mmCIF file of C-alpha atoms (C1' of nucleotides) in Angstrom:
data_model
loop_
_atom_site.group_PDB
_atom_site.id
_atom_site.type_symbol
_atom_site.label_atom_id
_atom_site.label_comp_id
_atom_site.label_asym_id
_atom_site.label_seq_id
_atom_site.Cartn_x
_atom_site.Cartn_y
_atom_site.Cartn_z
ATOM 1 C CA UNK A 1 14.515 -0.838 -17.189
ATOM 2 C CA UNK A 2 12.189 -3.854 -16.586
ATOM 3 C CA UNK A 3 13.627 -3.903 -13.099
ATOM 4 C CA UNK A 4 11.188 -1.268 -12.176
ATOM 5 C CA UNK A 5 8.283 -3.683 -12.955
ATOM 6 C CA UNK A 6 10.036 -6.528 -11.213
ATOM 7 C CA UNK A 7 10.643 -4.393 -8.183
ATOM 8 C CA UNK A 8 6.827 -3.519 -7.875
ATOM 9 C CA UNK A 9 5.894 -7.203 -8.459
ATOM 10 C CA UNK A 10 8.431 -8.477 -5.889
ATOM 11 C CA UNK A 11 7.327 -6.002 -3.257
ATOM 12 C CA UNK A 12 3.622 -6.669 -3.659
ATOM 13 C CA UNK A 13 4.203 -10.496 -3.568
ATOM 14 C CA UNK A 14 6.521 -10.465 -0.563
ATOM 15 C CA UNK A 15 4.445 -8.101 1.501
ATOM 16 C CA UNK A 16 1.268 -9.887 0.869
ATOM 17 C CA UNK A 17 2.845 -13.342 1.494
ATOM 18 C CA UNK A 18 4.566 -12.173 4.709
ATOM 19 C CA UNK A 19 1.515 -10.491 6.203
ATOM 20 C CA UNK A 20 -0.656 -13.432 5.523
ATOM 21 C CA UNK A 21 1.900 -15.763 7.201
ATOM 22 C CA UNK A 22 2.398 -13.556 10.091
ATOM 23 C CA UNK A 23 -1.420 -13.194 10.657
ATOM 24 C CA UNK A 24 -1.769 -16.908 10.663
ATOM 25 C CA UNK A 25 1.178 -17.784 12.891
ATOM 26 C CA UNK A 26 1.672 -14.667 15.067
ATOM 27 C CA UNK A 27 -1.737 -13.239 15.150
ATOM 28 C CA UNK A 28 -0.729 -9.803 13.872
ATOM 29 C CA UNK A 29 -0.268 -7.761 10.611
ATOM 30 C CA UNK A 30 2.995 -6.810 9.235
ATOM 31 C CA UNK A 31 2.259 -3.224 10.143
ATOM 32 C CA UNK A 32 1.774 -4.113 13.842
ATOM 33 C CA UNK A 33 4.987 -6.054 13.712
ATOM 34 C CA UNK A 34 6.954 -3.251 12.341
ATOM 35 C CA UNK A 35 5.614 -0.741 14.836
ATOM 36 C CA UNK A 36 6.333 -3.141 17.722
ATOM 37 C CA UNK A 37 9.707 -3.915 16.517
ATOM 38 C CA UNK A 38 10.474 -0.250 16.119
ATOM 39 C CA UNK A 39 9.410 0.618 19.648
ATOM 40 C CA UNK A 40 11.498 -2.375 20.858
ATOM 41 C CA UNK A 41 14.527 -0.969 18.782
ATOM 42 C CA UNK A 42 14.141 2.511 20.627
ATOM 43 C CA UNK A 43 14.498 0.779 23.976
ATOM 44 C CA UNK A 44 11.068 -0.265 24.515
ATOM 45 C CA UNK A 45 9.809 3.275 24.786
ATOM 46 C CA UNK A 46 9.810 6.111 22.039
ATOM 47 C CA UNK A 47 7.963 9.241 21.368
ATOM 48 C CA UNK A 48 5.155 9.259 18.748
ATOM 49 C CA UNK A 49 7.330 11.656 16.777
ATOM 50 C CA UNK A 50 10.356 9.276 16.905
ATOM 51 C CA UNK A 51 8.127 6.400 15.973
ATOM 52 C CA UNK A 52 6.710 8.310 13.029
ATOM 53 C CA UNK A 53 10.287 8.677 11.626
ATOM 54 C CA UNK A 54 10.727 4.905 11.906
ATOM 55 C CA UNK A 55 7.506 3.654 10.609
ATOM 56 C CA UNK A 56 6.383 4.060 7.093
ATOM 57 C CA UNK A 57 3.184 5.980 7.920
ATOM 58 C CA UNK A 58 1.861 9.521 8.173
ATOM 59 C CA UNK A 59 1.474 11.307 11.511
ATOM 60 C CA UNK A 60 -2.302 10.599 11.698
ATOM 61 C CA UNK A 61 -1.921 7.058 10.492
ATOM 62 C CA UNK A 62 0.374 6.428 13.290
ATOM 63 C CA UNK A 63 -1.955 7.825 15.759
ATOM 64 C CA UNK A 64 -4.558 5.401 14.778
ATOM 65 C CA UNK A 65 -2.301 2.495 14.655
ATOM 66 C CA UNK A 66 -1.125 3.198 18.168
ATOM 67 C CA UNK A 67 -4.810 3.374 19.092
ATOM 68 C CA UNK A 68 -5.364 -0.168 17.823
ATOM 69 C CA UNK A 69 -2.140 -1.488 19.438
ATOM 70 C CA UNK A 70 -3.212 0.060 22.637
ATOM 71 C CA UNK A 71 -6.823 -1.314 22.441
ATOM 72 C CA UNK A 72 -5.120 -4.664 21.956
ATOM 73 C CA UNK A 73 -3.113 -4.199 25.212
ATOM 74 C CA UNK A 74 0.209 -4.375 23.459
ATOM 75 C CA UNK A 75 1.425 -0.816 24.025
ATOM 76 C CA UNK A 76 0.658 1.985 26.405
ATOM 77 C CA UNK A 77 0.820 5.913 25.904
ATOM 78 C CA UNK A 78 2.191 8.041 28.620
ATOM 79 C CA UNK A 79 2.921 11.800 28.796
ATOM 80 C CA UNK A 80 6.589 12.623 28.206
ATOM 81 C CA UNK A 81 8.131 14.213 31.335
ATOM 82 C CA UNK A 82 10.378 16.552 29.498
ATOM 83 C CA UNK A 83 7.996 18.031 26.857
ATOM 84 C CA UNK A 84 4.341 17.891 27.551
ATOM 85 C CA UNK A 85 3.431 18.213 23.922
ATOM 86 C CA UNK A 86 4.875 14.839 23.431
ATOM 87 C CA UNK A 87 3.630 11.380 24.164
ATOM 88 C CA UNK A 88 5.643 8.425 24.649
ATOM 89 C CA UNK A 89 4.787 4.752 23.676
ATOM 90 C CA UNK A 90 5.718 1.732 25.539
ATOM 91 C CA UNK A 91 5.597 -2.007 25.075
ATOM 92 C CA UNK A 92 3.492 -3.785 27.754
ATOM 93 C CA UNK A 93 4.520 -7.247 28.961
ATOM 94 C CA UNK A 94 2.007 -8.669 26.682
ATOM 95 C CA UNK A 95 3.322 -6.696 23.811
ATOM 96 C CA UNK A 96 6.927 -7.963 24.361
ATOM 97 C CA UNK A 97 5.681 -11.580 24.514
ATOM 98 C CA UNK A 98 3.674 -11.186 21.273
ATOM 99 C CA UNK A 99 6.501 -9.334 19.545
ATOM 100 C CA UNK A 100 8.924 -12.190 20.541
ATOM 101 C CA UNK A 101 6.840 -14.719 18.945
ATOM 102 C CA UNK A 102 6.269 -12.605 15.732
ATOM 103 C CA UNK A 103 9.837 -11.924 15.511
ATOM 104 C CA UNK A 104 10.479 -15.637 15.160
ATOM 105 C CA UNK A 105 8.121 -15.944 12.520
ATOM 106 C CA UNK A 106 9.334 -12.759 10.571
ATOM 107 C CA UNK A 107 12.871 -13.491 10.862
ATOM 108 C CA UNK A 108 12.396 -16.804 9.261
ATOM 109 C CA UNK A 109 10.368 -15.301 6.562
ATOM 110 C CA UNK A 110 12.828 -12.597 5.656
ATOM 111 C CA UNK A 111 15.439 -15.209 5.429
ATOM 112 C CA UNK A 112 13.682 -17.993 3.406
ATOM 113 C CA UNK A 113 11.629 -15.659 1.165
ATOM 114 C CA UNK A 114 14.164 -12.876 0.651
ATOM 115 C CA UNK A 115 17.652 -13.328 1.849
ATOM 116 C CA UNK A 116 18.213 -17.089 1.000
ATOM 117 C CA UNK A 117 17.212 -16.272 -2.700
ATOM 118 C CA UNK A 118 20.291 -14.348 -3.427
ATOM 119 C CA UNK A 119 23.954 -15.013 -3.087
ATOM 120 C CA UNK A 120 26.255 -12.998 -0.922
ATOM 121 C CA UNK A 121 27.482 -10.731 -3.618
ATOM 122 C CA UNK A 122 24.077 -10.216 -4.957
ATOM 123 C CA UNK A 123 22.737 -9.210 -1.497
ATOM 124 C CA UNK A 124 25.768 -6.620 -1.229
ATOM 125 C CA UNK A 125 24.740 -5.131 -4.529
ATOM 126 C CA UNK A 126 21.068 -5.110 -3.762
ATOM 127 C CA UNK A 127 21.621 -3.497 -0.250
ATOM 128 C CA UNK A 128 24.009 -0.885 -1.822
ATOM 129 C CA UNK A 129 21.592 0.111 -4.627
ATOM 130 C CA UNK A 130 18.493 0.244 -2.380
ATOM 131 C CA UNK A 131 20.191 2.259 0.178
ATOM 132 C CA UNK A 132 21.287 4.775 -2.512
ATOM 133 C CA UNK A 133 17.875 4.913 -3.884
ATOM 134 C CA UNK A 134 16.188 5.186 -0.478
ATOM 135 C CA UNK A 135 18.516 8.026 0.740
ATOM 136 C CA UNK A 136 18.104 10.084 -2.288
ATOM 137 C CA UNK A 137 14.410 9.748 -2.108
ATOM 138 C CA UNK A 138 14.355 10.881 1.605
ATOM 139 C CA UNK A 139 16.553 13.866 0.766
ATOM 140 C CA UNK A 140 14.235 14.987 -1.927
ATOM 141 C CA UNK A 141 11.206 14.690 0.289
ATOM 142 C CA UNK A 142 13.045 16.999 2.796
ATOM 143 C CA UNK A 143 13.956 19.453 0.013
ATOM 144 C CA UNK A 144 10.330 19.463 -1.276
ATOM 145 C CA UNK A 145 8.644 20.280 2.170
ATOM 146 C CA UNK A 146 10.455 23.574 3.354
ATOM 147 C CA UNK A 147 9.283 25.333 0.085
ATOM 148 C CA UNK A 148 5.664 24.624 0.810
ATOM 149 C CA UNK B 1 19.920 -8.949 5.989
ATOM 150 C CA UNK B 2 19.355 -5.137 6.283
ATOM 151 C CA UNK B 3 18.557 -5.456 2.598
ATOM 152 C CA UNK B 4 14.979 -6.188 3.629
ATOM 153 C CA UNK B 5 14.550 -2.843 5.407
ATOM 154 C CA UNK B 6 16.216 -0.984 2.499
ATOM 155 C CA UNK B 7 13.874 -2.722 0.050
ATOM 156 C CA UNK B 8 10.736 -1.509 2.091
ATOM 157 C CA UNK B 9 12.097 2.045 2.546
ATOM 158 C CA UNK B 10 12.946 2.359 -0.978
ATOM 159 C CA UNK B 11 9.650 1.153 -2.390
ATOM 160 C CA UNK B 12 7.775 3.357 -0.080
ATOM 161 C CA UNK B 13 9.889 6.378 -0.975
ATOM 162 C CA UNK B 14 9.867 5.811 -4.584
ATOM 163 C CA UNK B 15 5.950 5.068 -4.955
ATOM 164 C CA UNK B 16 5.111 8.013 -2.894
ATOM 165 C CA UNK B 17 7.368 10.464 -4.808
ATOM 166 C CA UNK B 18 6.429 9.071 -8.251
ATOM 167 C CA UNK B 19 2.660 9.229 -7.401
ATOM 168 C CA UNK B 20 2.909 12.680 -6.324
ATOM 169 C CA UNK B 21 4.776 13.870 -9.346
ATOM 170 C CA UNK B 22 2.428 12.019 -11.595
ATOM 171 C CA UNK B 23 -0.645 13.782 -9.844
ATOM 172 C CA UNK B 24 1.038 17.256 -10.314
ATOM 173 C CA UNK B 25 2.274 16.808 -13.829
ATOM 174 C CA UNK B 26 -0.209 14.350 -15.401
ATOM 175 C CA UNK B 27 -3.238 14.739 -13.137
ATOM 176 C CA UNK B 28 -3.501 11.071 -12.517
ATOM 177 C CA UNK B 29 -2.313 8.633 -9.815
ATOM 178 C CA UNK B 30 0.291 5.906 -10.217
ATOM 179 C CA UNK B 31 -2.598 3.387 -9.833
ATOM 180 C CA UNK B 32 -4.546 4.980 -12.819
ATOM 181 C CA UNK B 33 -1.240 5.161 -14.935
ATOM 182 C CA UNK B 34 -0.527 1.609 -14.408
ATOM 183 C CA UNK B 35 -3.993 0.275 -15.279
ATOM 184 C CA UNK B 36 -4.176 2.627 -18.367
ATOM 185 C CA UNK B 37 -0.815 1.422 -19.446
ATOM 186 C CA UNK B 38 -1.682 -2.348 -19.015
ATOM 187 C CA UNK B 39 -4.780 -1.701 -21.169
ATOM 188 C CA UNK B 40 -2.659 -0.156 -23.919
ATOM 189 C CA UNK B 41 -0.235 -3.027 -23.468
ATOM 190 C CA UNK B 42 -3.066 -5.450 -24.354
ATOM 191 C CA UNK B 43 -3.785 -3.761 -27.486
ATOM 192 C CA UNK B 44 -5.950 -1.049 -26.116
ATOM 193 C CA UNK B 45 -8.777 -3.544 -25.130
ATOM 194 C CA UNK B 46 -8.491 -6.375 -22.490
ATOM 195 C CA UNK B 47 -10.911 -8.274 -20.390
ATOM 196 C CA UNK B 48 -11.331 -7.436 -16.697
ATOM 197 C CA UNK B 49 -9.955 -10.972 -15.908
ATOM 198 C CA UNK B 50 -6.804 -10.197 -18.095
ATOM 199 C CA UNK B 51 -6.354 -6.825 -16.543
ATOM 200 C CA UNK B 52 -6.533 -8.226 -13.028
ATOM 201 C CA UNK B 53 -3.708 -10.514 -13.752
ATOM 202 C CA UNK B 54 -1.511 -7.584 -14.950
ATOM 203 C CA UNK B 55 -2.425 -5.266 -12.288
ATOM 204 C CA UNK B 56 -1.535 -5.629 -8.579
ATOM 205 C CA UNK B 57 -5.117 -5.543 -7.356
ATOM 206 C CA UNK B 58 -7.959 -7.803 -6.332
ATOM 207 C CA UNK B 59 -10.922 -8.526 -8.489
ATOM 208 C CA UNK B 60 -13.279 -6.245 -6.792
ATOM 209 C CA UNK B 61 -10.530 -3.533 -6.297
ATOM 210 C CA UNK B 62 -10.119 -3.698 -10.145
ATOM 211 C CA UNK B 63 -13.801 -3.447 -10.670
ATOM 212 C CA UNK B 64 -13.913 -0.247 -8.566
ATOM 213 C CA UNK B 65 -10.796 1.144 -10.267
ATOM 214 C CA UNK B 66 -12.394 0.680 -13.690
ATOM 215 C CA UNK B 67 -15.559 2.472 -12.227
ATOM 216 C CA UNK B 68 -13.582 5.471 -11.585
ATOM 217 C CA UNK B 69 -11.594 5.442 -14.937
ATOM 218 C CA UNK B 70 -14.870 5.079 -16.772
ATOM 219 C CA UNK B 71 -16.561 8.003 -14.711
ATOM 220 C CA UNK B 72 -13.498 10.003 -15.749
ATOM 221 C CA UNK B 73 -14.116 9.155 -19.261
ATOM 222 C CA UNK B 74 -10.768 7.396 -19.961
ATOM 223 C CA UNK B 75 -12.128 3.820 -20.559
ATOM 224 C CA UNK B 76 -15.331 2.134 -21.488
ATOM 225 C CA UNK B 77 -16.852 -1.145 -20.696
ATOM 226 C CA UNK B 78 -18.327 -3.350 -23.433
ATOM 227 C CA UNK B 79 -19.667 -6.897 -23.254
ATOM 228 C CA UNK B 80 -17.269 -9.479 -24.702
ATOM 229 C CA UNK B 81 -18.660 -11.112 -27.839
ATOM 230 C CA UNK B 82 -17.161 -14.490 -27.265
ATOM 231 C CA UNK B 83 -18.058 -15.075 -23.626
ATOM 232 C CA UNK B 84 -20.929 -12.977 -22.181
ATOM 233 C CA UNK B 85 -19.731 -13.544 -18.753
ATOM 234 C CA UNK B 86 -16.705 -11.400 -19.631
ATOM 235 C CA UNK B 87 -16.442 -7.597 -19.875
ATOM 236 C CA UNK B 88 -13.848 -5.834 -22.011
ATOM 237 C CA UNK B 89 -12.290 -2.613 -21.133
ATOM 238 C CA UNK B 90 -11.021 -0.160 -23.937
ATOM 239 C CA UNK B 91 -9.309 3.106 -23.813
ATOM 240 C CA UNK B 92 -11.127 6.125 -25.029
ATOM 241 C CA UNK B 93 -9.521 8.715 -27.224
ATOM 242 C CA UNK B 94 -9.399 10.882 -24.206
ATOM 243 C CA UNK B 95 -7.904 7.986 -22.286
ATOM 244 C CA UNK B 96 -5.141 7.581 -24.887
ATOM 245 C CA UNK B 97 -4.293 11.330 -24.825
ATOM 246 C CA UNK B 98 -4.084 11.344 -21.114
ATOM 247 C CA UNK B 99 -2.110 8.158 -20.873
ATOM 248 C CA UNK B 100 0.532 9.466 -23.622
ATOM 249 C CA UNK B 101 1.147 12.490 -21.336
ATOM 250 C CA UNK B 102 1.474 10.414 -18.201
ATOM 251 C CA UNK B 103 3.837 8.046 -20.021
ATOM 252 C CA UNK B 104 6.271 10.854 -20.661
ATOM 253 C CA UNK B 105 6.239 11.946 -17.076
ATOM 254 C CA UNK B 106 6.429 8.370 -15.667
ATOM 255 C CA UNK B 107 9.131 7.141 -18.050
ATOM 256 C CA UNK B 108 11.460 10.054 -16.998
ATOM 257 C CA UNK B 109 10.627 9.371 -13.363
ATOM 258 C CA UNK B 110 11.659 5.693 -13.645
ATOM 259 C CA UNK B 111 14.798 6.674 -15.280
ATOM 260 C CA UNK B 112 15.788 9.462 -13.092
ATOM 261 C CA UNK B 113 14.741 8.080 -9.807
ATOM 262 C CA UNK B 114 15.544 4.394 -10.331
ATOM 263 C CA UNK B 115 17.463 3.471 -13.447
ATOM 264 C CA UNK B 116 20.061 6.135 -13.569
ATOM 265 C CA UNK B 117 20.982 5.382 -9.850
ATOM 266 C CA UNK B 118 22.574 2.112 -10.638
ATOM 267 C CA UNK B 119 25.263 0.909 -13.078
ATOM 268 C CA UNK B 120 24.637 -1.423 -15.791
ATOM 269 C CA UNK B 121 25.862 -4.530 -13.971
ATOM 270 C CA UNK B 122 24.027 -3.486 -10.741
ATOM 271 C CA UNK B 123 20.824 -3.253 -12.789
ATOM 272 C CA UNK B 124 21.380 -6.748 -14.194
ATOM 273 C CA UNK B 125 21.908 -8.098 -10.643
ATOM 274 C CA UNK B 126 18.816 -6.268 -9.205
ATOM 275 C CA UNK B 127 16.694 -7.531 -12.124
ATOM 276 C CA UNK B 128 17.765 -11.026 -11.919
ATOM 277 C CA UNK B 129 17.219 -11.184 -8.085
ATOM 278 C CA UNK B 130 13.806 -9.384 -8.066
ATOM 279 C CA UNK B 131 12.544 -11.720 -10.973
ATOM 280 C CA UNK B 132 13.671 -14.768 -8.967
ATOM 281 C CA UNK B 133 11.851 -13.445 -5.903
ATOM 282 C CA UNK B 134 8.702 -12.484 -7.659
ATOM 283 C CA UNK B 135 8.470 -15.770 -9.554
ATOM 284 C CA UNK B 136 8.827 -17.754 -6.376
ATOM 285 C CA UNK B 137 6.121 -15.646 -4.619
ATOM 286 C CA UNK B 138 3.823 -16.073 -7.431
ATOM 287 C CA UNK B 139 4.264 -19.863 -7.487
ATOM 288 C CA UNK B 140 3.617 -20.202 -3.775
ATOM 289 C CA UNK B 141 0.717 -17.933 -4.131
ATOM 290 C CA UNK B 142 -0.700 -20.425 -6.797
ATOM 291 C CA UNK B 143 0.136 -23.551 -4.626
ATOM 292 C CA UNK B 144 -1.798 -21.821 -1.509
ATOM 293 C CA UNK B 145 -5.011 -21.365 -3.289
ATOM 294 C CA UNK B 146 -6.099 -24.796 -4.684
ATOM 295 C CA UNK B 147 -5.968 -26.216 -1.182
ATOM 296 C CA UNK B 148 -8.630 -23.790 0.087
ATOM 297 C "C1'" DC C 1 3.787 31.229 15.340
ATOM 298 C "C1'" DA C 2 6.005 26.380 15.418
ATOM 299 C "C1'" DA C 3 5.886 21.446 17.032
ATOM 300 C "C1'" DG C 4 3.618 17.351 18.680
ATOM 301 C "C1'" DA C 5 -0.554 14.824 18.578
ATOM 302 C "C1'" DT C 6 -5.289 13.843 17.646
ATOM 303 C "C1'" DT C 7 -9.795 14.067 14.996
ATOM 304 C "C1'" DG C 8 -13.268 14.334 11.186
ATOM 305 C "C1'" DA C 9 -14.034 13.587 6.355
ATOM 306 C "C1'" DG C 10 -12.973 11.178 2.350
ATOM 307 C "C1'" DG C 11 -10.678 7.672 -0.750
ATOM 308 C "C1'" DC C 12 -9.345 3.366 -1.735
ATOM 309 C "C1'" DA C 13 -8.454 -1.790 -0.922
ATOM 310 C "C1'" DT C 14 -10.275 -6.273 0.638
ATOM 311 C "C1'" DC C 15 -13.406 -10.116 1.938
ATOM 312 C "C1'" DA C 16 -17.484 -12.337 1.531
ATOM 313 C "C1'" DA C 17 -21.851 -12.731 -0.785
ATOM 314 C "C1'" DT C 18 -24.517 -12.522 -5.105
ATOM 315 C "C1'" DC C 19 -25.655 -12.346 -9.867
ATOM 316 C "C1'" DT C 20 -25.137 -14.138 -14.759
ATOM 317 C "C1'" DT C 21 -23.191 -17.325 -18.076
ATOM 318 C "C1'" DT C 22 -20.576 -21.443 -19.202
ATOM 319 C "C1'" DA D 1 -20.609 -26.402 -9.920
ATOM 320 C "C1'" DA D 2 -17.195 -23.058 -11.816
ATOM 321 C "C1'" DA D 3 -15.761 -18.696 -13.861
ATOM 322 C "C1'" DG D 4 -16.200 -13.677 -14.751
ATOM 323 C "C1'" DA D 5 -17.600 -9.677 -12.615
ATOM 324 C "C1'" DT D 6 -19.994 -6.559 -9.282
ATOM 325 C "C1'" DT D 7 -21.805 -4.896 -4.643
ATOM 326 C "C1'" DG D 8 -22.150 -4.184 0.548
ATOM 327 C "C1'" DA D 9 -19.565 -3.933 4.671
ATOM 328 C "C1'" DT D 10 -15.559 -2.920 6.781
ATOM 329 C "C1'" DG D 11 -10.765 -1.395 7.773
ATOM 330 C "C1'" DC D 12 -7.025 1.329 7.094
ATOM 331 C "C1'" DC D 13 -4.599 5.597 5.203
ATOM 332 C "C1'" DT D 14 -4.111 10.374 4.132
ATOM 333 C "C1'" DC D 15 -5.410 15.445 4.172
ATOM 334 C "C1'" DA D 16 -6.787 19.269 6.422
ATOM 335 C "C1'" DA D 17 -8.429 21.351 10.633
ATOM 336 C "C1'" DT D 18 -7.804 21.428 15.649
ATOM 337 C "C1'" DC D 19 -6.033 21.366 20.153
ATOM 338 C "C1'" DT D 20 -2.238 21.889 23.510
ATOM 339 C "C1'" DT D 21 2.380 23.263 24.661
ATOM 340 C "C1'" DG D 22 6.681 25.633 23.636
#
DNA sequence: CAAGATTGAGGCATCAATCTTT
DNA sequence: AAAGATTGATGCCTCAATCTTG
């Protein structure tokens, strides 16, 4: 039951530490890294809608984040050919380079700050529990929307 | 290794859901609840400095949060008798009442959304791992500061 | 009207600077 | 000079409204 407090504390501590290190060593925030990594994970080109599902951000929040990434020259926006309501976001060469560097930093951080601090069996338990919790939270969010 | 992604997703989902429910059913945010609960945990009267350590917020962030709580009539600020640099924050009767209600809502949420979704042994593992991670993050934050 | 995306307004968090007291 | 606390400036996120296309 104290696990909830530990959960909040661990999250706050880890995110803060990782964000700071990423800024120092790769020149970008955790938020930027996550967005760039999700674009790369979608083949280097995804729609805003798709990116919104992958990133933990509202629709408008994503729009403004992409504004900043675009201004930094890391991504471009292009109209989607199939559906003209849709906008596709792509990594620029510069974006790819910056992501590569950031990925090195962040992979190491996830390993040293998170993964290395639990045994194999602990990691399996944590993954299983967190996936269960995350899924049920997502389902509930979906159920809540249609009624509104 | 995917556990990190699950961790972030679970945190975002839980915090969002809990915050919304708390707003609907107790008329306050998770942030407010946490602050009021921490004041109550300190005997209903704590210094700003002490509250800052208990709450996941910067010094100035806390100052503004207490501004809002005070404006809502839930807490009062008084000068500390022992050290005149210090300010003590106390719960008002109204604050106590509101906290009591919020605590009912939040206790149930932590149980149903978090605790009930893992077995006893899973909970023990999760608690152990998260405490370990949280401690090491806190130690590192301490080590990082004195050098600056 | 629904879906995808953007924009305006407002809320909240942080950094850096400042004030008071030790 | 250091510690406790507050304030000004700034940045990011969200809600609601709006625009365009289906």
